[in-house]
CSV table of C-alpha atoms in Angstrom, one decimal:
chain,number,residue,atom,x,y,z
A,177,THR,CA,15.3,8.4,-18.1
A,178,THR,CA,12.3,10.1,-19.4
A,179,GLY,CA,11.8,13.5,-17.2
A,180,GLY,CA,15.3,13.7,-16.4
A,181,ASN,CA,16.2,16.8,-17.4
A,182,LYS,CA,13.1,18.6,-16.5
A,183,ALA,CA,13.8,17.5,-12.8
A,184,ASN,CA,17.1,19.9,-12.7
A,185,ASN,CA,15.2,22.8,-13.3
A,186,TYR,CA,14.1,22.9,-9.4
A,187,ASP,CA,12.9,25.8,-7.1
A,188,ALA,CA,12.7,25.7,-3.4
A,189,GLY,CA,9.0,26.5,-3.5
A,190,GLU,CA,8.2,23.6,-5.5
A,191,THR,CA,7.3,20.0,-4.4
A,192,SER,CA,8.6,17.1,-6.9
A,193,ASP,CA,5.5,16.5,-8.0
A,194,GLU,CA,5.2,20.0,-9.4
A,195,ILE,CA,8.9,19.6,-11.1
A,196,VAL,CA,8.2,16.9,-13.6
A,197,ASP,CA,4.0,14.7,-13.6
A,198,TYR,CA,5.5,11.1,-12.5
A,199,GLY,CA,2.4,9.4,-12.0
A,200,SER,CA,0.9,9.0,-8.8
A,201,ASP,CA,2.8,6.9,-6.2
A,202,ASP,CA,1.0,6.9,-2.5
A,203,GLY,CA,3.4,4.2,-1.0
A,204,SER,CA,0.5,1.6,-1.6
A,205,ASP,CA,2.1,-2.2,-2.2
A,206,ASP,CA,3.5,-2.3,-6.1
A,207,ASP,CA,4.8,-5.0,-7.9
A,208,ALA,CA,6.6,-7.1,-6.1
A,209,GLU,CA,8.0,-9.1,-9.5
A,210,THR,CA,9.8,-5.6,-10.3
A,211,THR,CA,13.7,-7.4,-11.1
A,212,GLU,CA,16.3,-6.0,-9.3
A,213,ALA,CA,17.9,-5.5,-12.3
A,214,CYS,CA,15.5,-2.0,-13.0
A,215,ILE,CA,16.6,-0.3,-9.7
A,216,ASP,CA,17.6,3.1,-10.1
A,217,LEU,CA,20.1,4.3,-7.1
A,218,ARG,CA,19.7,8.1,-8.6
A,219,GLY,CA,17.3,9.7,-6.2
A,220,ALA,CA,19.1,7.8,-3.3
A,221,PHE,CA,22.5,9.3,-4.2
A,222,ALA,CA,20.8,13.1,-4.4
A,223,LEU,CA,19.6,12.5,-1.4
A,224,GLN,CA,22.8,11.8,0.7
A,225,TYR,CA,23.9,15.2,-1.7
A,226,ALA,CA,21.3,17.3,-0.2
A,227,ILE,CA,21.5,16.2,3.4
A,228,VAL,CA,25.5,16.5,3.4
A,229,GLY,CA,25.2,19.8,1.8
A,230,LEU,CA,22.7,20.9,4.0
A,231,LEU,CA,24.9,19.9,7.2
A,232,ARG,CA,27.5,21.8,5.2
A,233,GLY,CA,25.7,24.6,3.9
A,234,VAL,CA,24.6,25.4,7.5
A,235,ALA,CA,27.9,24.9,9.3
A,236,SER,CA,29.6,27.1,6.7
A,237,MET,CA,27.4,29.5,6.5
A,238,GLU,CA,26.7,29.5,2.8
A,239,ASP,CA,24.0,32.0,1.2
A,240,ASP,CA,21.3,30.8,0.7
A,241,GLN,CA,21.6,27.9,2.2
A,242,LEU,CA,18.4,26.4,3.4
A,243,ASP,CA,16.5,27.5,-0.1
A,244,THR,CA,19.7,25.6,-1.9
A,245,SER,CA,19.0,22.3,0.3
A,246,LEU,CA,15.5,22.3,0.1
A,247,ALA,CA,15.6,22.5,-3.9
A,248,ARG,CA,18.1,19.9,-3.6
A,249,LEU,CA,15.5,17.9,-1.5
A,250,TRP,CA,13.1,18.2,-3.8
A,251,GLU,CA,15.2,17.0,-7.4
A,252,ALA,CA,15.8,13.2,-5.1
A,253,ASP,CA,12.4,13.1,-4.6
A,254,ALA,CA,11.8,13.8,-8.1
A,255,MET,CA,14.7,11.2,-9.4
A,256,ALA,CA,13.2,8.7,-7.0
A,257,ALA,CA,10.1,9.0,-8.0
A,258,LEU,CA,11.3,7.8,-11.7
A,259,ASP,CA,12.1,4.5,-10.0
A,260,ALA,CA,11.3,1.1,-10.3
A,261,PRO,CA,8.3,0.7,-7.6
A,262,TRP,CA,10.5,-1.0,-4.4
A,263,VAL,CA,11.1,-0.6,-1.0
A,264,GLY,CA,14.2,1.5,-1.5
A,265,ARG,CA,11.7,4.4,-3.5
A,266,LYS,CA,9.5,4.6,-0.9
A,267,VAL,CA,12.3,4.6,2.2
A,268,VAL,CA,14.4,8.2,-0.1
A,269,ARG,CA,10.9,9.9,-0.7
A,270,GLY,CA,9.5,9.3,2.8
A,271,VAL,CA,13.1,10.9,3.6
A,272,CYS,CA,12.6,13.5,1.2
A,273,GLN,CA,9.5,14.9,3.0
A,274,LEU,CA,10.7,14.8,6.7
A,275,MET,CA,13.6,16.6,5.7
A,276,ALA,CA,11.7,19.0,3.3
A,277,GLY,CA,9.6,19.4,6.4
A,278,ILE,CA,12.9,20.0,8.7
A,279,VAL,CA,14.1,22.7,6.2
A,280,GLU,CA,10.9,24.2,6.3
A,281,CYS,CA,10.8,24.6,9.9
A,282,LEU,CA,14.5,26.5,9.8
A,283,ARG,CA,12.9,28.7,7.4
A,284,LYS,CA,10.6,29.4,10.3
A,285,ARG,CA,7.8,28.0,8.1
A,286,PRO,CA,6.8,25.9,10.9
A,287,ALA,CA,3.0,25.2,9.2
A,288,LYS,CA,4.2,24.3,6.2
A,289,GLY,CA,7.0,21.8,7.7
A,290,VAL,CA,4.3,20.1,10.0
A,291,CYS,CA,2.8,19.3,6.8
A,292,HIS,CA,5.9,18.1,4.5
A,293,MET,CA,6.4,15.8,8.1
A,294,ALA,CA,3.1,14.5,8.2
A,295,GLY,CA,3.4,13.9,4.3
A,296,SER,CA,6.4,11.9,4.4
A,297,TRP,CA,4.1,9.0,6.0
A,298,MET,CA,2.1,7.8,3.3
A,299,TYR,CA,5.9,6.8,2.8
A,300,LEU,CA,7.5,6.0,5.4
A,301,ARG,CA,3.9,4.2,6.7
A,302,ALA,CA,5.3,1.0,5.0
A,303,LEU,CA,8.8,1.1,6.7
A,304,ARG,CA,7.3,-0.6,10.1
A,305,THR,CA,6.5,-3.7,7.7
A,306,GLU,CA,8.2,-3.8,3.9
A,307,ALA,CA,11.7,-2.0,4.8
A,308,LEU,CA,12.1,-3.8,8.6
A,309,ASP,CA,12.0,-7.1,7.1
A,310,TYR,CA,13.5,-6.4,3.5
A,311,ASP,CA,15.6,-9.0,1.7
A,312,GLY,CA,17.1,-7.9,-1.4
A,313,LEU,CA,19.5,-6.1,-2.9
A,314,GLY,CA,20.4,-3.6,-0.8
A,315,ARG,CA,19.3,-4.8,2.5
A,316,GLU,CA,21.1,-3.4,5.0
A,317,VAL,CA,20.8,-0.3,3.6
A,318,VAL,CA,17.3,-0.5,3.6
A,319,ARG,CA,17.0,-1.9,7.2
A,320,SER,CA,19.5,1.1,8.7
A,321,SER,CA,17.6,3.7,6.3
A,322,ALA,CA,14.3,2.6,7.8
A,323,LEU,CA,15.3,2.0,11.6
A,324,LEU,CA,16.7,5.9,11.0
A,325,GLY,CA,13.1,7.7,9.7
A,326,LEU,CA,11.0,5.9,12.1
A,327,GLY,CA,12.8,6.5,14.5
A,328,ALA,CA,13.5,10.3,13.8
A,329,PHE,CA,9.8,10.5,12.9
A,330,ALA,CA,8.9,9.6,16.4
A,331,LEU,CA,11.4,12.2,17.9
A,332,ILE,CA,11.0,14.3,15.9
A,333,LEU,CA,6.7,14.8,16.2
A,334,SER,CA,7.6,13.8,20.2
A,335,LEU,CA,8.9,17.0,20.1
A,336,LEU,CA,6.2,19.4,18.5
A,337,PRO,CA,4.1,21.7,20.4
A,338,ASP,CA,0.8,19.7,21.9
A,339,SER,CA,-1.6,21.2,19.0
A,340,LEU,CA,0.6,20.1,16.5
A,341,THR,CA,1.6,16.7,17.2
A,342,ARG,CA,-2.3,15.9,17.7
A,343,ALA,CA,-3.0,17.4,14.6
A,344,ALA,CA,-0.1,15.6,12.7
A,345,SER,CA,-0.8,11.6,14.9
A,346,TRP,CA,-4.5,12.6,13.3
A,347,THR,CA,-3.2,13.1,10.2
A,348,THR,CA,-0.5,10.4,10.1
A,349,GLY,CA,-2.3,7.7,12.3
A,350,PHE,CA,0.8,7.2,13.7
A,351,GLU,CA,0.8,6.6,17.7
A,352,VAL,CA,3.8,9.2,18.6
A,353,ASP,CA,6.0,7.5,21.0
A,354,ARG,CA,9.3,8.4,21.8
A,355,ALA,CA,10.6,5.7,23.8
A,356,ALA,CA,10.0,3.9,21.1
A,357,GLY,CA,11.9,6.0,18.5
A,358,LEU,CA,14.7,6.3,21.2
A,359,GLU,CA,15.3,2.4,21.0
A,360,MET,CA,15.1,2.1,17.0
A,361,LEU,CA,17.4,4.9,16.6
A,362,ARG,CA,19.7,2.9,19.5
A,363,THR,CA,19.1,0.0,17.4
A,364,CYS,CA,20.3,1.4,14.1
A,365,GLN,CA,23.5,2.6,16.1
A,366,GLU,CA,24.1,-1.1,17.2
A,367,GLU,CA,23.5,-2.7,14.2
A,368,GLY,CA,26.5,-0.9,12.3
A,369,GLY,CA,24.8,-0.3,9.0
A,370,VAL,CA,25.0,2.6,6.8
A,371,TYR,CA,23.3,5.2,9.2
A,372,ALA,CA,24.6,4.6,12.5
A,373,PRO,CA,26.9,7.7,12.7
A,374,ILE,CA,23.5,9.9,12.9
A,375,ALA,CA,21.6,7.4,14.8
A,376,ALA,CA,24.2,7.9,17.2
A,377,LEU,CA,24.6,11.7,17.0
A,378,GLY,CA,20.6,11.9,17.3
A,379,TRP,CA,20.4,10.1,20.5
A,380,ILE,CA,23.4,11.4,22.3
A,381,SER,CA,22.2,14.6,20.7
A,382,PHE,CA,18.6,14.6,22.1
A,383,THR,CA,19.9,12.8,25.5
A,384,VAL,CA,22.5,15.7,26.6
A,385,ASP,CA,21.4,18.8,24.4
A,386,THR,CA,17.9,18.6,23.9
A,387,LYS,CA,16.4,17.0,26.9
A,388,ALA,CA,18.4,19.9,28.5
A,389,PHE,CA,17.2,22.6,26.6
A,390,LEU,CA,13.5,20.8,27.6
A,391,GLY,CA,14.2,21.6,31.4
A,392,GLU,CA,13.7,17.0,31.4
A,393,GLU,CA,15.7,15.5,34.1
A,394,GLN,CA,19.0,13.3,32.4
A,395,THR,CA,19.2,9.9,34.7
A,396,GLU,CA,22.9,8.6,35.7
A,397,ALA,CA,21.5,5.2,33.7
A,398,GLU,CA,21.6,7.9,30.0
A,399,LEU,CA,24.2,9.6,30.7
A,400,ALA,CA,26.1,6.3,31.0
A,401,GLU,CA,24.6,5.0,27.4
A,402,CYS,CA,25.9,8.5,25.8
A,403,GLU,CA,29.6,7.8,27.3
A,404,VAL,CA,29.7,4.2,26.1
A,405,LEU,CA,28.2,5.4,22.2
A,406,LEU,CA,30.9,8.4,23.0
A,407,THR,CA,33.3,5.3,23.0
A,408,TRP,CA,32.3,3.9,20.4
A,409,ALA,CA,32.4,7.0,18.1
A,410,LYS,CA,35.9,8.0,19.3
A,411,ALA,CA,37.1,4.7,18.2
A,412,SER,CA,35.2,4.8,14.5
A,413,PHE,CA,35.8,8.7,14.3
A,414,PRO,CA,38.3,10.3,16.0
A,415,ASP,CA,38.9,13.7,15.0
A,416,SER,CA,34.9,13.7,14.3
A,417,LEU,CA,34.0,17.8,15.4
A,418,PHE,CA,30.1,16.9,16.2
A,419,PHE,CA,30.8,14.0,18.6
A,420,GLY,CA,33.4,16.3,20.2
A,421,ILE,CA,31.0,18.7,20.7
A,422,LEU,CA,28.5,16.3,22.4
A,423,GLU,CA,31.3,14.9,24.6
A,424,ALA,CA,31.5,18.4,25.7
A,425,ASP,CA,27.5,18.4,26.5
A,426,LEU,CA,28.0,15.2,28.2
A,427,HIS,CA,30.4,16.5,31.0
A,428,ALA,CA,29.3,19.5,31.2
A,429,SER,CA,25.8,17.4,32.1
A,430,ARG,CA,27.9,16.2,34.7
A,431,ARG,CA,29.1,19.4,36.1
A,432,LYS,CA,32.4,18.8,35.3
A,433,LEU,CA,33.6,22.2,33.4
A,434,PRO,CA,37.1,22.1,33.4
A,435,GLU,CA,36.8,18.2,31.3
A,436,ALA,CA,34.1,20.4,28.7
A,437,LEU,CA,36.2,23.3,28.2
A,438,SER,CA,39.5,20.7,27.3
A,439,VAL,CA,37.1,19.1,25.3
A,440,LEU,CA,36.6,22.1,23.3
A,441,ASP,CA,39.8,24.0,23.3
A,442,ARG,CA,40.7,20.4,21.4
A,443,ALA,CA,38.4,21.3,18.9
A,444,MET,CA,38.7,25.1,18.2
A,445,VAL,CA,42.1,24.1,17.2
A,446,MET,CA,41.0,22.0,14.0
A,447,PRO,CA,41.9,22.9,10.6
A,448,CYS,CA,38.4,22.2,9.2
A,449,LEU,CA,36.8,25.5,11.4
A,450,ASP,CA,38.4,27.7,9.1
A,451,GLU,CA,35.6,26.8,6.4
A,452,LEU,CA,32.9,25.8,8.8
A,453,ARG,CA,32.3,29.2,10.8
A,454,ALA,CA,29.2,28.6,11.9
A,455,LEU,CA,30.5,25.6,13.9
A,456,LYS,CA,33.3,27.9,15.4
A,457,ALA,CA,31.2,30.2,16.6
A,458,VAL,CA,29.0,27.6,18.0
A,459,LEU,CA,32.3,26.2,20.0
A,460,SER,CA,33.0,29.8,20.9
A,461,TYR,CA,29.4,30.8,22.0
A,462,LYS,CA,30.0,26.8,24.5
A,463,LYS,CA,32.8,27.9,25.5
A,464,ALA,CA,32.1,30.9,26.9
A,465,ILE,CA,28.9,29.5,28.3
A,466,TYR,CA,30.6,27.2,30.3
A,467,HIS,CA,32.5,29.8,31.3
A,468,LEU,CA,29.8,31.4,32.7
A,469,ALA,CA,28.9,29.0,34.9
A,470,ALA,CA,32.6,28.8,36.4
A,471,LEU,CA,32.0,32.9,37.0
A,472,ASP,CA,35.1,33.2,34.8
A,473,TRP,CA,34.1,36.6,33.1
A,474,ILE,CA,36.6,37.6,31.4
A,475,GLU,CA,37.4,34.5,29.3
A,476,ALA,CA,33.4,34.4,28.8
A,477,ALA,CA,34.1,37.8,27.6
A,478,LYS,CA,36.7,36.6,25.1
A,479,ALA,CA,34.8,34.2,24.0
A,480,PHE,CA,31.2,36.2,24.0
A,481,GLU,CA,33.3,38.4,21.3
A,482,LEU,CA,35.6,36.3,19.0
A,483,SER,CA,31.4,34.8,18.4
A,484,GLN,CA,30.3,37.9,17.2
A,485,SER,CA,33.5,38.6,15.4
A,486,ILE,CA,32.6,35.4,13.3
A,487,TYR,CA,29.1,36.6,12.7
A,488,LYS,CA,29.8,39.5,11.9
A,489,ALA,CA,32.8,38.5,9.6
A,490,SER,CA,30.7,35.9,8.0
A,491,GLY,CA,28.2,38.8,6.6
A,492,ARG,CA,25.7,37.3,9.5
A,493,ARG,CA,23.9,39.7,12.0
A,494,SER,CA,21.2,37.3,13.5
A,495,LEU,CA,22.7,37.0,17.0
A,496,GLY,CA,25.6,39.5,16.7
A,497,PRO,CA,24.2,41.5,19.1
A,498,SER,CA,23.1,39.1,21.9
A,499,MET,CA,27.0,37.8,21.2
A,500,ALA,CA,27.8,41.5,21.5
A,501,ILE,CA,26.0,42.3,25.1
A,502,TYR,CA,26.9,39.5,26.7
A,503,ALA,CA,30.3,40.4,25.5
A,504,ALA,CA,29.8,43.7,27.2
A,505,LEU,CA,28.1,42.7,30.1
A,506,CYS,CA,31.4,40.2,31.0
A,507,PHE,CA,33.7,43.2,30.6
A,508,CYS,CA,32.2,45.2,32.8
A,509,ILE,CA,31.4,42.4,35.7
A,510,ASP,CA,35.6,41.1,34.9
A,511,GLY,CA,36.2,44.9,35.4
A,512,GLY,CA,40.0,44.2,34.9
A,513,ASP,CA,42.4,46.8,33.0
A,514,GLY,CA,41.0,47.0,29.5
A,515,CYS,CA,37.4,45.9,30.5
A,516,GLU,CA,36.0,48.9,30.7
A,517,GLU,CA,37.3,50.3,26.9
A,518,ALA,CA,36.1,46.6,26.0
A,519,ALA,CA,32.5,47.2,27.7
A,520,LYS,CA,32.0,50.5,25.6
A,521,ARG,CA,33.7,48.7,22.5
A,522,MET,CA,30.8,46.0,22.1
A,523,MET,CA,28.3,48.3,22.8
A,524,ASP,CA,28.8,50.1,20.1
A,525,GLU,CA,28.6,46.6,17.9
A,526,ILE,CA,25.2,47.1,18.9
A,527,VAL,CA,24.2,50.6,17.6
A,528,VAL,CA,25.9,49.3,14.7
A,529,TYR,CA,23.3,46.5,14.5
A,530,LYS,CA,20.5,48.3,15.6
A,531,ALA,CA,20.5,51.4,12.5
A,532,MET,CA,20.4,47.9,10.2
A,533,ASP,CA,17.7,47.3,7.7
A,534,LYS,CA,15.9,44.3,9.3
A,535,SER,CA,13.1,43.1,11.1
A,536,ASN,CA,13.0,40.0,11.7
A,537,TRP,CA,16.0,40.1,14.5
A,538,PRO,CA,15.7,36.6,16.6
A,539,ARG,CA,14.1,37.1,20.9
A,540,PRO,CA,17.8,37.6,22.0
A,541,ASP,CA,19.2,40.5,20.0
A,542,ARG,CA,15.6,42.0,20.8
A,543,MET,CA,16.4,41.8,24.2
A,544,ALA,CA,20.0,43.3,23.0
A,545,PHE,CA,18.4,46.1,21.8
A,546,LEU,CA,16.0,46.8,25.2
A,547,ALA,CA,19.3,46.5,27.3
A,548,HIS,CA,21.5,49.2,25.3
A,549,THR,CA,18.8,51.5,25.3
A,550,GLU,CA,18.1,51.0,28.8
A,551,TYR,CA,22.3,51.4,28.6
A,552,GLU,CA,22.2,54.6,26.4
A,553,SER,CA,18.6,56.5,28.4
A,554,ASP,CA,18.8,55.7,32.2
A,555,TYR,CA,23.1,54.8,32.4
A,556,GLY,CA,24.1,57.4,29.5
A,557,CYS,CA,26.6,55.0,28.3
A,558,ASN,CA,27.9,54.2,31.5
A,559,ILE,CA,26.9,50.6,32.6
A,560,ASN,CA,27.7,49.2,36.8
A,561,VAL,CA,28.6,45.8,37.6
A,562,ASN,CA,24.6,45.5,39.2
A,563,TRP,CA,23.4,46.2,36.4
A,564,SER,CA,25.5,43.7,34.2
A,565,LEU,CA,24.7,40.9,36.6
A,566,LEU,CA,21.5,41.7,36.2
A,567,HIS,CA,21.4,41.3,32.4
A,568,ILE,CA,23.6,38.2,32.1
A,569,ALA,CA,21.2,36.6,34.9
A,570,THR,CA,18.4,37.4,32.8
A,571,ALA,CA,19.7,36.2,29.8
A,572,MET,CA,20.6,32.8,31.2
A,573,ALA,CA,17.7,32.2,32.6
A,574,ILE,CA,15.5,33.1,29.3
A,575,THR,CA,17.3,33.2,26.3
A,576,MET,CA,20.6,31.6,26.5
A,577,ARG,CA,19.9,28.6,24.8
A,578,CYS,CA,22.8,26.7,27.5
């Protein structure tokens, strides 16, 4: 197809319109008489490849995974632009723009990310009238994609700061409605289409994780609905690591810490974690949080130390200092045999991090550096239980993602 080779020469900083001159596709109604034989699904497959690559890259801590994923998304968008004019093209291009916006936010470029999310509405706006009631080739896939895209779009916009939400709403003309977005995700799951598992993940994670992070109350009805979805997921995907993590979160939301830790212990022995190191670090961190809630200091310390060692072995600097300071504090509070030496060992790890040439440390790491400076200057490298309790309580209230 004309332009196909050029589309492969992509770069993370380019959009599809900069990669190839495809002509104009403004998301308006196209020729309804286009025959199904002209449909080209390469863009749809490229989009799936980009999304799975993003998940796998982040989970395995691959180098430059965000840049690579962004480039793949623009390549998928470029391929979709070469397709015949039908509703599926709009679905693919809209989701590409939406995912690109999410990746830009992960790259700490929120303004650019919101711009792409708003731009996705140029295509997604057609989904409510065209894709949801589409009755042609691939109807099940198109409808499932539309429900996921519209639901995710509404939900993501509802989570933005008020100023950005108003700007995106004004730009797109889309009324931000979180409840409607969640309902679309639930419908997507209930219909059992190709994106049903992702819609279920989105619905559950928002309820048990995002709402807790935002300080919003979770109703018993919502938690019961999560249990229904997890029962469905166990039957369909019995060894899913993602659903397993959310099951642990659900138990924790109900203050059933032993059950939550049991789920994580089963997940920690999965062979796939040897490759998916980021998920193993997340599981270790969650175990540490649950042990903290149970005041089991030594187990929390061990879990924080394991998480720090995974980041270190993977060559990742961010979050290493915070995991090290949390482990040191918990070792000090426990005070058992060998805990003093273990605490000092963790503090020595922070010295190494402080000497690294890195300026964009996340907030938890910056607070770890401040605590370490206090440890050196005010306590002569000898921490006590009261100081440790104060700092771990402060971290749990301000910086820890529980």
